[in-house]
Structure formats: structure tokens, C-alpha cells
């Protein structure tokens, strides 16, 4: 479903050049859930942003659904892949109501039965129609993240890129959002790529994961290996030790 | 001998909808130990920490039967007398170093200021002492760090500088308000072990405020669990896993575990009775 081959991302140029991601390659099968872990600055979010076309400077190949993407994404790309951002307090427009946020997304993707779809999206993420005309400041962190997930689901994508979807939330709310994501994946047959610094969250949600350090993927393993604490790379072992 | 004795602490904020009680009748004592306060956001744990230092500004109202520091009641002190308590006897490490360090002062200026405010010392003495303190929080190349500005530091380094600055006046109590939640897992442990070492070496009391149950269970001696402004349970940290209160159990069960995979996580169902019952006392 998603294939990265030799992806490199850099910022700046000349003396100030920073290589944020270096030769990252992995593939995610359709319907699978793939995790990326690492400390801050290791380039895990940058990979997601590069896939979504939010970063101009990258090289290598990104193919989605078997087709390599161009530097400039086509509109049809965003019908396949959508992203949920880390901070629900920053990713919703403070002066747009939930209805506007979802309605605009649906309009831009050329849906006609917007009214009906907004209600359906809100039901899907467990909020219900009574939240339709609220503004972000009238919602709690968990409710906001649900709206952000509804917005990502609006174009009916097959891949969701999740950038630390629960790191700004309390543990009790985190459990609700993770359960919601699990349900949605089963219901819509979604493919997930999830970035997190929390190994236990990735262990709960994903089947395979990549460990990143300094812009490089140092190890790709499945969750069974993680559970049995049998990581082979010293950095992954260190991460494991720090999070148990 | 208790360092700190807090009895029946209330923090109230008048709003248009009536008075909002952020902290409701919290009592606890602190000896030379590590006391953890855990709870969700909005449970009043940070407010408790700030109320002890009398950092809550009007229109917020703080009332308590007593907040005494070694028999010295903090509630009756004037603002000027409080300034001698803050930093000198009780100091506080805040959550995010980005907001608690002064962006237009070098690290040297800030640490030296903290030291000279409470000690009569010449500049060069204060400088030497500051470098020593930075070394104690395991900062490599302290001389360079002293010349730097806060934006040149990473989050982990900034937090260690904050700890150095808070410990340099040698307080009796350190209040750490989520000192590691802005940091990476790998750096978290480092910062915690530094706090731990300094607290044990100096025989200080530590109040450790956090939302991370596992961290508190590992790191503290005794834990208060707060829910909507009151303490619902007090237990020893090593017995946190056998906690009785449904709220604590709910929080523990909602954490994903690496060693025991499950299809669905348990979701906390809140019982309104939890917030109505009176606060459990954490006094020894």
C-alpha cells in the first residue's frame, strides 16, 4: 500500500544543511498497521510529512497504492492518504465550528451529500450530531482529536498517517482514542502508519515497527520480537529498557 | 519530624457560573521522602503544588487550616516573608523549561542571580558554585553552557539547568511539577535519577507531581491519587498495583502493556460519587 525506497529528507542548504531522514526504506501492506518509534528529532514525523507532501526537499521514491507520487501531489492522492496531527489544540481552526471543518473538507473533495455525511462522520468517531455546531474551545482534548480523526476520514482514505495521536492526552482518554482507532480500522479496512515515542502504544496498535535514530531506520521488527524484548540493535534495546 | 504539614487545603476560583473548587480539602504531610501526586489534567495536582508556595494570584482564593513548614505557618506570612521561603526553603521545578527560563538572560546570569539572592557571595564565588552545580546535574562542558542562552539548549538540558537553579539555594523541599513530561523517554530516566540522587544526598523532601502512574510507582515512596480536586486514595508506591479505588484501578487498566497484549483497552467509566465523597487524608 505504502512503499518508501531510499527516502531522504533535508532542510536548509550548504553549511546549514540538516539531513532529517537518511535513506529510509520500508513497505506497509494493505490493511496493516506500521509503527515508527524514536526520540524527538529522530525524523519520525518528518517521514510522515514527506509522504503527505508537506516538505519540499526529498529524494527517493514514495509509492502509494503501487504508483510513485510526484513532487506535486495530485488531488486524488489525498483521497487515498490522510494525516492526523499530534496536537488537537493546534490542528483545528479556532474560529471554525466542527460543521465548517468537516463540511469544507467534504466540499473540497467534491462530495454532494455533505449534510448527511457530516452527521455520519460524527457518528463514526463517537461524537454524535449534538457536537456539530460547536467550536474547538467548547470541546475537550479527546473530543478535538475525534474531530481531527473525522476530518481525516472525510475523503474516505485507505491510509491514515497518525503523528503521535495521543501524546497530548491523558491516559484514560488515550485508551478511548486508541480503541476508536482500532474499531475504525476494522470497520473501514484502513492501513495505519503510526508515529509515537511510546513503545507500549505502538506495541498495542501495530504489527510491525521501525526504530529510528538520527534520521536512520536502525531496525525493523515485528511486535512479537518487541514483546519478547529481543531487539537486536543496541539503540532499540536501550529504548526498550527505558520504557519498561 | 514532618517537613511540611498541609491540612484542609482549598483552592477556589470565582467564575460567572459560581465558585469553582479546583482543590477541595486536601491534607497531607511530607517528611524526608518522595511523595507523588498523580491524576489527570484538571484534577488539581498542579494547583496543590502552587498553593503551597502561595503562587495563586487573585481572583483565586486559597484557604487552609494550616500549611506549616517545620511548624512555621505559611498562610499567615506576608508577601515579603514569602519571598524568603520561595527558592530558599521550598523551590519548584516547572513543567516546561522553554517557558520557565528567561530567554534574554544567559544561563550564568540566571543561576548566579538565584544563588546570590539567598546567599552573601561574591560574583566569582557564585560563578564557581554554579559551574559545580551544573556538573552535579551532569551537564558536560558547563563553562560553555554558562555562556549560552536558553534557546541554544535542548529540552533535556534546559530541564537540568532548571533543576540546578532550583537546588542551588539548598532548599528543604523541592516541588517538581511534571519535570519530565516535556522530555523523551530516554532523557526522562536520566533527569529522574539526577533528581533522585540530589534529593537523597541532601535529605530533602520531594513532592513529585505527574500524570504518569508507572513513573510515580517506580520513583516515589508514597502516592496521593487526585480526582476532581480531592485525594481519592493514598498508598505506598510499591503497592500502587494493588490499589483499591476504582478510579486508580481504571487508570492502571487503561494503560497499554507491552507484556500482556489485548484487543481492546479498558475505558474508564466515571462514577459521580467519586467527586462527591470527602477527601482522603494523606497525613501520617
Short mmCIF file of C-alpha atoms in Angstrom, two decimals:
data_model
loop_
_atom_site.label_atom_id
_atom_site.label_comp_id
_atom_site.label_asym_id
_atom_site.label_seq_id
_atom_site.Cartn_x
_atom_site.Cartn_y
_atom_site.Cartn_z
CA UNK A 1 0.00 0.00 0.00
CA UNK A 2 2.75 2.40 1.01
CA UNK A 3 6.28 1.89 -0.21
CA UNK A 4 9.27 4.01 0.70
CA UNK A 5 12.52 3.42 -1.08
CA UNK A 6 15.67 5.29 -0.12
CA UNK A 7 13.76 8.30 1.15
CA UNK A 8 15.97 11.19 2.26
CA UNK A 9 14.72 14.50 3.57
CA UNK A 10 16.82 17.55 4.27
CA UNK A 11 16.33 21.11 5.41
CA UNK A 12 18.43 24.14 4.53
CA UNK A 13 21.47 24.06 2.32
CA UNK A 14 25.22 24.49 2.31
CA UNK A 15 26.72 24.76 5.77
CA UNK A 16 23.32 24.71 7.48
CA UNK A 17 22.06 21.60 5.78
CA UNK A 18 20.38 19.18 8.15
CA UNK A 19 19.66 15.67 6.97
CA UNK A 20 16.49 14.84 8.84
CA UNK A 21 15.87 11.46 7.22
CA UNK A 22 18.57 9.37 5.58
CA UNK A 23 17.81 6.53 3.17
CA UNK A 24 14.71 5.25 4.86
CA UNK A 25 13.04 2.27 3.19
CA UNK A 26 10.05 0.26 4.34
CA UNK A 27 6.81 -1.04 2.95
CA UNK A 28 3.41 -1.29 4.56
CA UNK A 29 0.94 -3.85 3.22
CA UNK A 30 -2.69 -3.06 2.66
CA UNK A 31 -4.66 -3.32 5.88
CA UNK A 32 -1.53 -3.49 8.04
CA UNK A 33 -0.56 -1.22 10.90
CA UNK A 34 3.01 0.02 10.97
CA UNK A 35 4.67 1.89 13.81
CA UNK A 36 7.64 4.24 13.85
CA UNK A 37 9.36 4.93 17.18
CA UNK A 38 12.35 7.01 18.19
CA UNK A 39 13.24 10.01 20.32
CA UNK A 40 12.40 13.59 19.34
CA UNK A 41 14.47 14.80 16.43
CA UNK A 42 15.00 11.33 15.05
CA UNK A 43 12.95 12.16 11.94
CA UNK A 44 9.88 10.01 12.51
CA UNK A 45 7.32 12.77 11.99
CA UNK A 46 9.35 14.10 9.05
CA UNK A 47 8.76 10.84 7.18
CA UNK A 48 5.00 11.26 7.53
CA UNK A 49 5.15 14.90 6.46
CA UNK A 50 7.24 13.98 3.42
CA UNK A 51 4.72 11.33 2.43
CA UNK A 52 1.91 13.88 2.69
CA UNK A 53 3.83 16.39 0.54
CA UNK A 54 4.26 18.92 3.35
CA UNK A 55 8.03 19.08 2.86
CA UNK A 56 9.55 20.20 -0.46
CA UNK A 57 13.06 18.73 -0.21
CA UNK A 58 13.15 14.99 -0.51
CA UNK A 59 14.67 12.36 -2.74
CA UNK A 60 13.99 8.68 -3.29
CA UNK A 61 10.69 7.06 -4.13
CA UNK A 62 7.40 7.19 -2.29
CA UNK A 63 4.76 4.99 -3.83
CA UNK A 64 1.21 4.85 -2.65
CA UNK A 65 -1.11 2.16 -3.96
CA UNK A 66 1.61 0.93 -6.32
CA UNK A 67 2.14 4.27 -8.04
CA UNK A 68 5.09 6.57 -7.30
CA UNK A 69 3.98 10.06 -6.28
CA UNK A 70 5.21 13.27 -7.94
CA UNK A 71 6.73 16.21 -6.11
CA UNK A 72 3.40 17.97 -6.50
CA UNK A 73 0.63 15.76 -5.14
CA UNK A 74 -2.49 15.34 -7.21
CA UNK A 75 -5.88 15.82 -5.66
CA UNK A 76 -6.60 12.12 -6.00
CA UNK A 77 -3.66 11.41 -3.68
CA UNK A 78 -5.50 12.96 -0.76
CA UNK A 79 -8.40 10.61 -1.37
CA UNK A 80 -6.02 7.76 -0.58
CA UNK A 81 -3.90 9.13 2.27
CA UNK A 82 -4.81 11.43 5.15
CA UNK A 83 -2.98 12.52 8.27
CA UNK A 84 -3.94 13.11 11.92
CA UNK A 85 -1.66 15.54 13.71
CA UNK A 86 -0.17 15.43 17.17
CA UNK A 87 -1.74 18.33 18.98
CA UNK A 88 -5.53 18.56 18.79
CA UNK A 89 -5.29 22.02 20.34
CA UNK A 90 -3.31 23.36 17.38
CA UNK A 91 -4.66 21.42 14.41
CA UNK A 92 -8.24 22.74 14.41
CA UNK A 93 -9.10 26.26 13.33
CA UNK A 94 -10.27 28.09 16.47
CA UNK A 95 -12.95 30.09 14.63
CA UNK A 96 -14.42 27.27 12.56
CA UNK A 97 -17.18 25.14 14.01
CA UNK A 98 -16.99 21.36 13.69
CA UNK A 99 -19.58 21.62 10.93
CA UNK A 100 -17.40 24.06 8.96
CA UNK A 101 -14.26 21.96 9.43
CA UNK A 102 -15.88 18.77 8.14
CA UNK A 103 -18.11 20.50 5.59
CA UNK A 104 -15.21 22.30 3.94
CA UNK A 105 -13.17 19.12 3.69
CA UNK A 106 -16.11 17.27 2.12
CA UNK A 107 -16.78 20.16 -0.28
CA UNK A 108 -13.14 20.27 -1.40
CA UNK A 109 -13.23 16.57 -2.14
CA UNK A 110 -16.30 17.03 -4.29
CA UNK A 111 -18.95 15.25 -2.26
CA UNK A 112 -22.52 16.33 -2.84
CA UNK A 113 -24.45 14.95 0.15
CA UNK A 114 -22.41 16.97 2.67
CA UNK A 115 -25.18 17.41 5.21
CA UNK A 116 -25.75 13.69 5.55
CA UNK A 117 -22.03 12.86 5.55
CA UNK A 118 -21.14 15.30 8.36
CA UNK A 119 -23.61 13.55 10.66
CA UNK A 120 -22.32 10.15 9.62
CA UNK A 121 -18.68 11.14 10.24
CA UNK A 122 -19.54 12.44 13.70
CA UNK A 123 -21.35 9.20 14.47
CA UNK A 124 -18.36 7.21 13.22
CA UNK A 125 -15.98 8.85 15.69
CA UNK A 126 -18.47 8.50 18.53
CA UNK A 127 -19.38 12.17 18.95
CA UNK A 128 -22.89 12.31 17.53
CA UNK A 129 -24.84 15.13 15.90
CA UNK A 130 -25.06 17.30 19.02
CA UNK A 131 -21.40 18.26 18.58
CA UNK A 132 -21.95 19.52 15.06
CA UNK A 133 -22.19 23.24 15.75
CA UNK A 134 -19.59 23.51 18.48
CA UNK A 135 -16.33 25.40 18.26
CA UNK A 136 -12.98 23.82 19.26
CA UNK A 137 -12.82 25.71 22.57
CA UNK A 138 -16.08 24.03 23.59
CA UNK A 139 -14.50 20.59 23.22
CA UNK A 140 -12.11 18.63 25.44
CA UNK A 141 -8.78 17.38 24.12
CA UNK A 142 -10.13 13.92 23.42
CA UNK A 143 -13.19 15.30 21.62
CA UNK A 144 -10.98 17.54 19.49
CA UNK A 145 -8.83 14.61 18.50
CA UNK A 146 -12.02 12.78 17.49
CA UNK A 147 -12.94 15.74 15.24
CA UNK A 148 -9.45 15.66 13.72
CA UNK A 149 -9.88 11.94 13.04
CA UNK A 150 -13.33 12.60 11.49
CA UNK A 151 -11.76 15.22 9.23
CA UNK A 152 -9.09 12.76 8.12
CA UNK A 153 -11.77 10.14 7.41
CA UNK A 154 -13.93 12.55 5.39
CA UNK A 155 -12.43 11.81 1.94
CA UNK A 156 -12.74 8.07 2.69
CA UNK A 157 -8.98 7.38 2.55
CA UNK A 158 -7.40 3.96 2.72
CA UNK A 159 -4.25 5.05 4.58
CA UNK A 160 -4.20 7.09 7.76
CA UNK A 161 -0.92 8.61 8.89
CA UNK A 162 -1.06 9.14 12.65
CA UNK A 163 1.51 11.51 14.13
CA UNK A 164 1.52 10.87 17.90
CA UNK A 165 -2.29 10.98 18.04
CA UNK A 166 -2.48 10.54 21.82
CA UNK A 167 0.64 12.13 23.25
CA UNK A 168 -1.20 15.31 24.27
CA UNK A 169 -3.96 13.38 26.04
CA UNK A 170 -4.49 11.82 29.47
CA UNK A 171 -4.08 8.04 29.81
CA UNK A 172 -7.82 7.45 30.27
CA UNK A 173 -8.62 9.48 27.14
CA UNK A 174 -5.72 7.85 25.32
CA UNK A 175 -7.40 4.47 25.84
CA UNK A 176 -10.65 5.78 24.31
CA UNK A 177 -8.91 7.20 21.23
CA UNK A 178 -6.81 4.05 20.71
CA UNK A 179 -9.97 1.92 20.94
CA UNK A 180 -11.68 4.21 18.43
CA UNK A 181 -8.75 3.86 16.03
CA UNK A 182 -8.83 0.06 16.38
CA UNK A 183 -12.59 -0.01 15.65
CA UNK A 184 -12.30 2.32 12.66
CA UNK A 185 -9.54 0.24 11.19
CA UNK A 186 -11.67 -2.89 11.31
CA UNK A 187 -14.78 -1.09 10.04
CA UNK A 188 -13.19 0.72 7.10
CA UNK A 189 -10.30 -1.66 6.38
CA UNK A 190 -7.74 1.12 6.89
CA UNK A 191 -3.98 0.97 6.73
CA UNK A 192 -2.22 2.79 9.57
CA UNK A 193 1.23 4.29 9.83
CA UNK A 194 1.63 5.46 13.41
CA UNK A 195 4.41 7.54 14.88
CA UNK A 196 4.90 7.52 18.62
CA UNK A 197 7.59 7.81 21.22
CA UNK A 198 5.67 5.46 23.47
CA UNK A 199 6.67 1.87 22.79
CA UNK A 200 3.69 0.39 24.63
CA UNK A 201 1.23 2.37 22.48
CA UNK A 202 2.93 1.19 19.29
CA UNK A 203 3.07 -2.33 20.72
CA UNK A 204 -0.68 -2.17 21.31
CA UNK A 205 -1.65 -0.75 17.92
CA UNK A 206 0.83 -2.10 15.37
CA UNK A 207 2.04 -5.39 13.96
CA UNK A 208 5.40 -4.16 12.73
CA UNK A 209 7.56 -1.25 13.73
CA UNK A 210 10.66 0.64 12.70
CA UNK A 211 13.07 2.12 15.23
CA UNK A 212 14.67 5.40 14.19
CA UNK A 213 17.74 7.16 15.46
CA UNK A 214 19.36 10.25 13.99
CA UNK A 215 17.32 10.11 10.77
CA UNK A 216 18.14 6.50 10.06
CA UNK A 217 15.97 3.44 10.47
CA UNK A 218 18.16 1.22 12.62
CA UNK A 219 15.82 -1.73 12.89
CA UNK A 220 12.52 -3.06 11.58
CA UNK A 221 10.93 -5.78 13.66
CA UNK A 222 7.53 -7.24 14.40
CA UNK A 223 5.74 -6.67 17.64
CA UNK A 224 6.31 -10.24 18.86
CA UNK A 225 10.04 -9.57 18.87
CA UNK A 226 9.40 -6.35 20.78
CA UNK A 227 7.25 -8.12 23.36
CA UNK A 228 9.86 -10.75 23.98
CA UNK A 229 12.39 -7.89 24.30
CA UNK A 230 14.56 -9.45 21.63
CA UNK A 231 15.52 -6.31 19.72
CA UNK A 232 18.89 -6.76 18.05
CA UNK A 233 20.12 -3.19 17.63
CA UNK A 234 21.65 -1.68 20.80
CA UNK A 235 19.60 1.52 20.44
CA UNK A 236 16.30 -0.38 20.30
CA UNK A 237 17.36 -2.34 23.37
CA UNK A 238 18.08 0.92 25.13
CA UNK A 239 14.66 2.30 24.21
CA UNK A 240 13.01 -0.88 25.40
CA UNK A 241 14.85 -0.78 28.70
CA UNK A 242 13.83 2.85 29.22
CA UNK A 243 10.15 2.20 28.63
CA UNK A 244 9.54 -0.92 30.70
CA UNK B 1 9.50 15.05 62.06
CA UNK B 2 7.38 16.38 59.25
CA UNK B 3 8.85 18.99 56.98
CA UNK B 4 5.52 20.09 55.64
CA UNK B 5 2.03 19.71 57.04
CA UNK B 6 -0.92 20.67 54.84
CA UNK B 7 -4.37 20.49 56.34
CA UNK B 8 -7.68 21.05 54.62
CA UNK B 9 -6.39 22.98 51.62
CA UNK B 10 -8.96 24.55 49.29
CA UNK B 11 -8.32 26.49 46.10
CA UNK B 12 -11.31 28.34 44.68
CA UNK B 13 -11.86 30.40 41.57
CA UNK B 14 -14.95 32.59 41.36
CA UNK B 15 -16.49 32.42 37.89
CA UNK B 16 -19.68 33.70 36.31
CA UNK B 17 -21.24 30.28 36.92
CA UNK B 18 -20.40 30.36 40.62
CA UNK B 19 -17.33 29.33 42.57
CA UNK B 20 -15.21 26.62 41.01
CA UNK B 21 -13.31 24.46 43.50
CA UNK B 22 -10.02 23.42 41.94
CA UNK B 23 -8.71 21.77 45.12
CA UNK B 24 -11.11 20.53 47.77
CA UNK B 25 -9.94 19.79 51.27
CA UNK B 26 -6.58 18.19 50.58
CA UNK B 27 -4.49 17.19 53.60
CA UNK B 28 -1.10 15.56 53.63
CA UNK B 29 2.25 15.60 55.35
CA UNK B 30 5.69 15.38 53.87
CA UNK B 31 8.73 14.03 55.66
CA UNK B 32 12.15 13.47 54.15
CA UNK B 33 10.63 11.31 51.47
CA UNK B 34 9.47 11.29 47.87
CA UNK B 35 5.76 11.95 47.71
CA UNK B 36 4.00 11.53 44.37
CA UNK B 37 0.79 13.28 43.37
CA UNK B 38 -0.94 11.73 40.34
CA UNK B 39 -4.13 12.49 38.49
CA UNK B 40 -5.50 13.54 35.13
CA UNK B 41 -5.30 17.06 33.78
CA UNK B 42 -7.67 19.27 35.73
CA UNK B 43 -7.56 17.14 38.85
CA UNK B 44 -5.91 19.92 40.85
CA UNK B 45 -2.47 18.41 41.31
CA UNK B 46 -0.52 21.40 40.00
CA UNK B 47 -2.80 23.77 41.92
CA UNK B 48 -1.90 21.94 45.13
CA UNK B 49 1.80 22.47 44.40
CA UNK B 50 1.35 26.13 43.59
CA UNK B 51 -0.88 26.77 46.61
CA UNK B 52 1.87 25.57 48.95
CA UNK B 53 4.15 28.30 47.60
CA UNK B 54 1.23 30.77 47.67
CA UNK B 55 1.67 31.31 43.94
CA UNK B 56 -2.05 31.51 43.20
CA UNK B 57 -2.99 35.04 42.31
CA UNK B 58 -6.33 36.76 42.84
CA UNK B 59 -9.11 36.19 41.91
CA UNK B 60 -8.04 32.68 43.01
CA UNK B 61 -8.66 32.08 46.72
CA UNK B 62 -6.56 29.74 48.85
CA UNK B 63 -7.78 28.64 52.26
CA UNK B 64 -6.31 26.05 54.60
CA UNK B 65 -6.46 25.15 58.27
CA UNK B 66 -2.69 25.17 58.09
CA UNK B 67 0.22 24.90 55.70
CA UNK B 68 3.17 24.67 58.01
CA UNK B 69 6.79 24.33 57.11
CA UNK B 70 8.57 22.87 60.13
CA UNK B 71 6.00 24.44 62.42
CA UNK B 72 6.08 27.77 60.61
CA UNK B 73 2.64 28.65 59.22
CA UNK B 74 2.95 29.85 55.62
CA UNK B 75 -0.65 31.06 55.45
CA UNK B 76 -0.03 33.99 57.81
CA UNK B 77 3.20 35.18 56.20
CA UNK B 78 3.35 38.46 54.35
CA UNK B 79 4.33 38.57 50.70
CA UNK B 80 7.80 39.81 51.68
CA UNK B 81 8.29 36.94 54.11
CA UNK B 82 7.07 34.50 51.48
CA UNK B 83 9.84 35.62 49.14
CA UNK B 84 12.30 34.30 51.68
CA UNK B 85 10.59 30.93 51.66
CA UNK B 86 10.38 30.60 47.91
CA UNK B 87 13.61 29.23 46.49
CA UNK B 88 15.38 29.29 49.85
CA UNK B 89 13.29 26.72 51.71
CA UNK B 90 10.84 25.40 49.12
CA UNK B 91 11.59 25.52 45.43
CA UNK B 92 9.70 24.37 42.40
CA UNK B 93 10.67 22.91 39.03
CA UNK B 94 8.02 23.66 36.44
CA UNK B 95 6.89 21.53 33.56
CA UNK B 96 8.43 23.11 30.51
CA UNK B 97 11.94 24.63 30.56
CA UNK B 98 11.06 26.64 27.46
CA UNK B 99 8.71 28.80 29.48
CA UNK B 100 10.43 28.91 32.82
CA UNK B 101 13.89 30.11 31.81
CA UNK B 102 14.35 33.77 30.94
CA UNK B 103 15.03 33.89 27.18
CA UNK B 104 17.07 37.11 27.26
CA UNK B 105 19.45 36.20 30.09
CA UNK B 106 22.37 33.80 29.80
CA UNK B 107 22.30 30.67 31.91
CA UNK B 108 25.16 32.10 34.01
CA UNK B 109 23.24 35.27 34.85
CA UNK B 110 20.16 33.30 35.87
CA UNK B 111 21.88 30.75 38.08
CA UNK B 112 24.14 33.34 39.70
CA UNK B 113 21.11 35.50 40.43
CA UNK B 114 19.34 32.57 42.07
CA UNK B 115 22.37 31.88 44.25
CA UNK B 116 23.20 35.45 45.26
CA UNK B 117 19.61 36.24 46.11
CA UNK B 118 19.79 33.87 49.04
CA UNK B 119 23.49 33.80 49.89
CA UNK B 120 26.00 36.53 50.52
CA UNK B 121 28.64 35.67 47.98
CA UNK B 122 30.92 37.44 45.55
CA UNK B 123 30.32 37.04 41.84
CA UNK B 124 33.30 34.76 41.34
CA UNK B 125 32.25 32.52 44.22
CA UNK B 126 28.74 32.34 42.81
CA UNK B 127 30.16 31.51 39.39
CA UNK B 128 32.28 28.67 40.75
CA UNK B 129 29.32 27.36 42.71
CA UNK B 130 27.09 27.49 39.62
CA UNK B 131 29.58 25.55 37.49
CA UNK B 132 29.79 22.95 40.25
CA UNK B 133 26.01 22.70 40.34
CA UNK B 134 25.78 22.26 36.57
CA UNK B 135 28.30 19.46 36.87
CA UNK B 136 26.15 17.87 39.57
CA UNK B 137 23.23 17.67 37.13
CA UNK B 138 25.65 16.00 34.67
CA UNK B 139 25.98 18.73 32.10
CA UNK B 140 29.10 18.28 30.04
CA UNK B 141 31.14 21.39 29.35
CA UNK B 142 29.43 23.62 31.97
CA UNK B 143 31.61 26.63 31.09
CA UNK B 144 30.12 26.77 27.60
CA UNK B 145 26.60 26.24 28.91
CA UNK B 146 27.04 29.14 31.34
CA UNK B 147 27.65 31.49 28.41
CA UNK B 148 24.70 30.18 26.38
CA UNK B 149 21.13 31.43 26.14
CA UNK B 150 18.17 29.12 26.87
CA UNK B 151 17.20 28.74 23.17
CA UNK B 152 20.57 27.13 22.49
CA UNK B 153 19.76 24.30 24.88
CA UNK B 154 17.76 21.15 24.19
CA UNK B 155 14.71 20.33 26.31
CA UNK B 156 16.55 17.83 28.48
CA UNK B 157 19.42 20.22 29.11
CA UNK B 158 17.03 23.07 29.86
CA UNK B 159 15.26 20.95 32.45
CA UNK B 160 18.56 20.00 34.08
CA UNK B 161 19.54 23.67 34.20
CA UNK B 162 16.21 24.41 35.91
CA UNK B 163 16.92 21.70 38.44
CA UNK B 164 20.39 23.11 39.06
CA UNK B 165 18.95 26.58 39.54
CA UNK B 166 16.26 25.35 41.93
CA UNK B 167 18.69 23.33 44.03
CA UNK B 168 21.48 25.86 44.32
CA UNK B 169 19.93 27.73 47.29
CA UNK B 170 19.77 24.30 49.01
CA UNK B 171 16.04 24.21 49.80
CA UNK B 172 14.45 21.78 52.24
CA UNK B 173 11.62 20.86 49.90
CA UNK B 174 11.56 20.52 46.14
CA UNK B 175 8.24 20.57 44.31
CA UNK B 176 8.64 19.06 40.85
CA UNK B 177 5.61 19.75 38.67
CA UNK B 178 5.75 17.27 35.79
CA UNK B 179 9.50 17.78 35.43
CA UNK B 180 9.89 15.17 32.72
CA UNK B 181 6.70 15.21 30.68
CA UNK B 182 8.20 17.51 28.04
CA UNK B 183 11.16 15.15 27.65
CA UNK B 184 11.91 11.96 25.73
CA UNK B 185 11.73 8.57 27.41
CA UNK B 186 15.47 8.09 27.24
CA UNK B 187 16.22 11.51 28.76
CA UNK B 188 13.42 11.15 31.33
CA UNK B 189 15.25 8.45 33.28
CA UNK B 190 18.44 10.50 33.31
CA UNK B 191 16.72 13.59 34.72
CA UNK B 192 14.86 11.49 37.29
CA UNK B 193 17.99 9.79 38.53
CA UNK B 194 19.65 13.19 38.92
CA UNK B 195 16.72 14.48 40.99
CA UNK B 196 16.72 11.27 42.98
CA UNK B 197 20.43 11.45 43.76
CA UNK B 198 20.35 15.10 44.79
CA UNK B 199 17.27 14.64 46.94
CA UNK B 200 18.72 11.65 48.80
CA UNK B 201 22.17 13.22 49.21
CA UNK B 202 20.78 16.40 50.70
CA UNK B 203 17.99 14.78 52.70
CA UNK B 204 15.34 16.91 51.08
CA UNK B 205 11.60 16.31 50.83
CA UNK B 206 10.28 15.92 47.32
CA UNK B 207 6.76 16.44 46.01
CA UNK B 208 6.61 14.87 42.58
CA UNK B 209 3.58 15.84 40.50
CA UNK B 210 2.91 13.70 37.46
CA UNK B 211 0.22 12.11 35.34
CA UNK B 212 2.35 9.05 34.64
CA UNK B 213 1.37 6.25 37.02
CA UNK B 214 4.22 3.93 36.16
CA UNK B 215 6.81 6.61 36.64
CA UNK B 216 5.43 7.54 40.05
CA UNK B 217 5.17 3.89 41.11
CA UNK B 218 8.86 3.43 40.32
CA UNK B 219 10.18 6.66 41.63
CA UNK B 220 8.27 7.70 44.76
CA UNK B 221 7.79 6.34 48.26
CA UNK B 222 4.18 7.34 48.79
CA UNK B 223 1.48 8.36 46.33
CA UNK B 224 -1.62 10.55 46.55
CA UNK B 225 -4.15 9.97 43.77
CA UNK B 226 -6.25 13.01 42.96
CA UNK B 227 -9.57 13.20 41.16
CA UNK B 228 -11.51 16.42 40.55
CA UNK B 229 -9.76 18.35 43.27
CA UNK B 230 -9.71 15.79 46.03
CA UNK B 231 -7.48 12.95 47.12
CA UNK B 232 -9.27 9.67 46.44
CA UNK B 233 -6.57 7.32 47.63
CA UNK B 234 -3.25 7.31 49.45
CA UNK B 235 -0.94 4.34 49.14
CA UNK B 236 2.66 3.23 49.21
CA UNK B 237 4.19 3.44 45.75
CA UNK B 238 5.18 -0.21 45.62
CA UNK B 239 1.59 -1.20 46.43
CA UNK B 240 0.10 1.03 43.72
CA UNK B 241 -0.59 -2.02 41.55
CA UNK B 242 -2.95 -3.37 44.25
CA UNK B 243 -4.74 -0.04 44.65
CA UNK B 244 -8.35 -0.31 45.79
CA UNK B 245 -10.14 2.76 44.48
CA UNK B 246 -11.99 2.16 41.17
CA UNK B 247 -10.51 5.35 39.70
CA UNK B 248 -6.93 4.24 40.34
CA UNK B 249 -7.75 0.77 39.03
CA UNK B 250 -9.32 2.33 35.94
CA UNK B 251 -6.26 4.45 35.25
CA UNK B 252 -3.94 1.46 35.65
CA UNK B 253 -6.05 -0.72 33.37
CA UNK B 254 -6.31 1.87 30.64
CA UNK B 255 -2.56 1.75 30.02
CA UNK B 256 -1.46 -0.46 27.13
CA UNK B 257 1.03 -3.07 28.31
CA UNK B 258 3.84 -4.49 26.25
CA UNK B 259 3.91 -7.78 28.13
CA UNK B 260 0.18 -8.52 28.01
CA UNK B 261 -1.39 -7.69 24.64
CA UNK B 262 -5.15 -7.26 24.45
CA UNK B 263 -7.61 -6.43 21.70
CA UNK B 264 -9.27 -3.51 23.40
CA UNK B 265 -8.14 -1.27 26.19
CA UNK B 266 -10.37 -0.78 29.19
CA UNK B 267 -12.08 2.55 29.26
CA UNK B 268 -12.59 4.41 32.48
CA UNK B 269 -16.22 4.78 33.48
CA UNK B 270 -16.57 7.68 35.86
CA UNK B 271 -18.79 7.48 38.89
CA UNK B 272 -20.14 10.86 40.09
CA UNK B 273 -19.82 9.58 43.67
CA UNK B 274 -16.01 9.78 43.37
CA UNK B 275 -16.05 13.54 43.25
CA UNK B 276 -18.68 13.92 45.99
CA UNK B 277 -17.01 11.91 48.73
CA UNK B 278 -14.74 13.85 51.11
CA UNK B 279 -11.00 13.90 50.58
CA UNK B 280 -8.84 11.11 51.99
CA UNK B 281 -6.16 12.43 54.30
CA UNK B 282 -2.52 11.82 53.42
CA UNK B 283 -1.28 12.83 56.89
CA UNK B 284 0.95 10.43 58.73
#
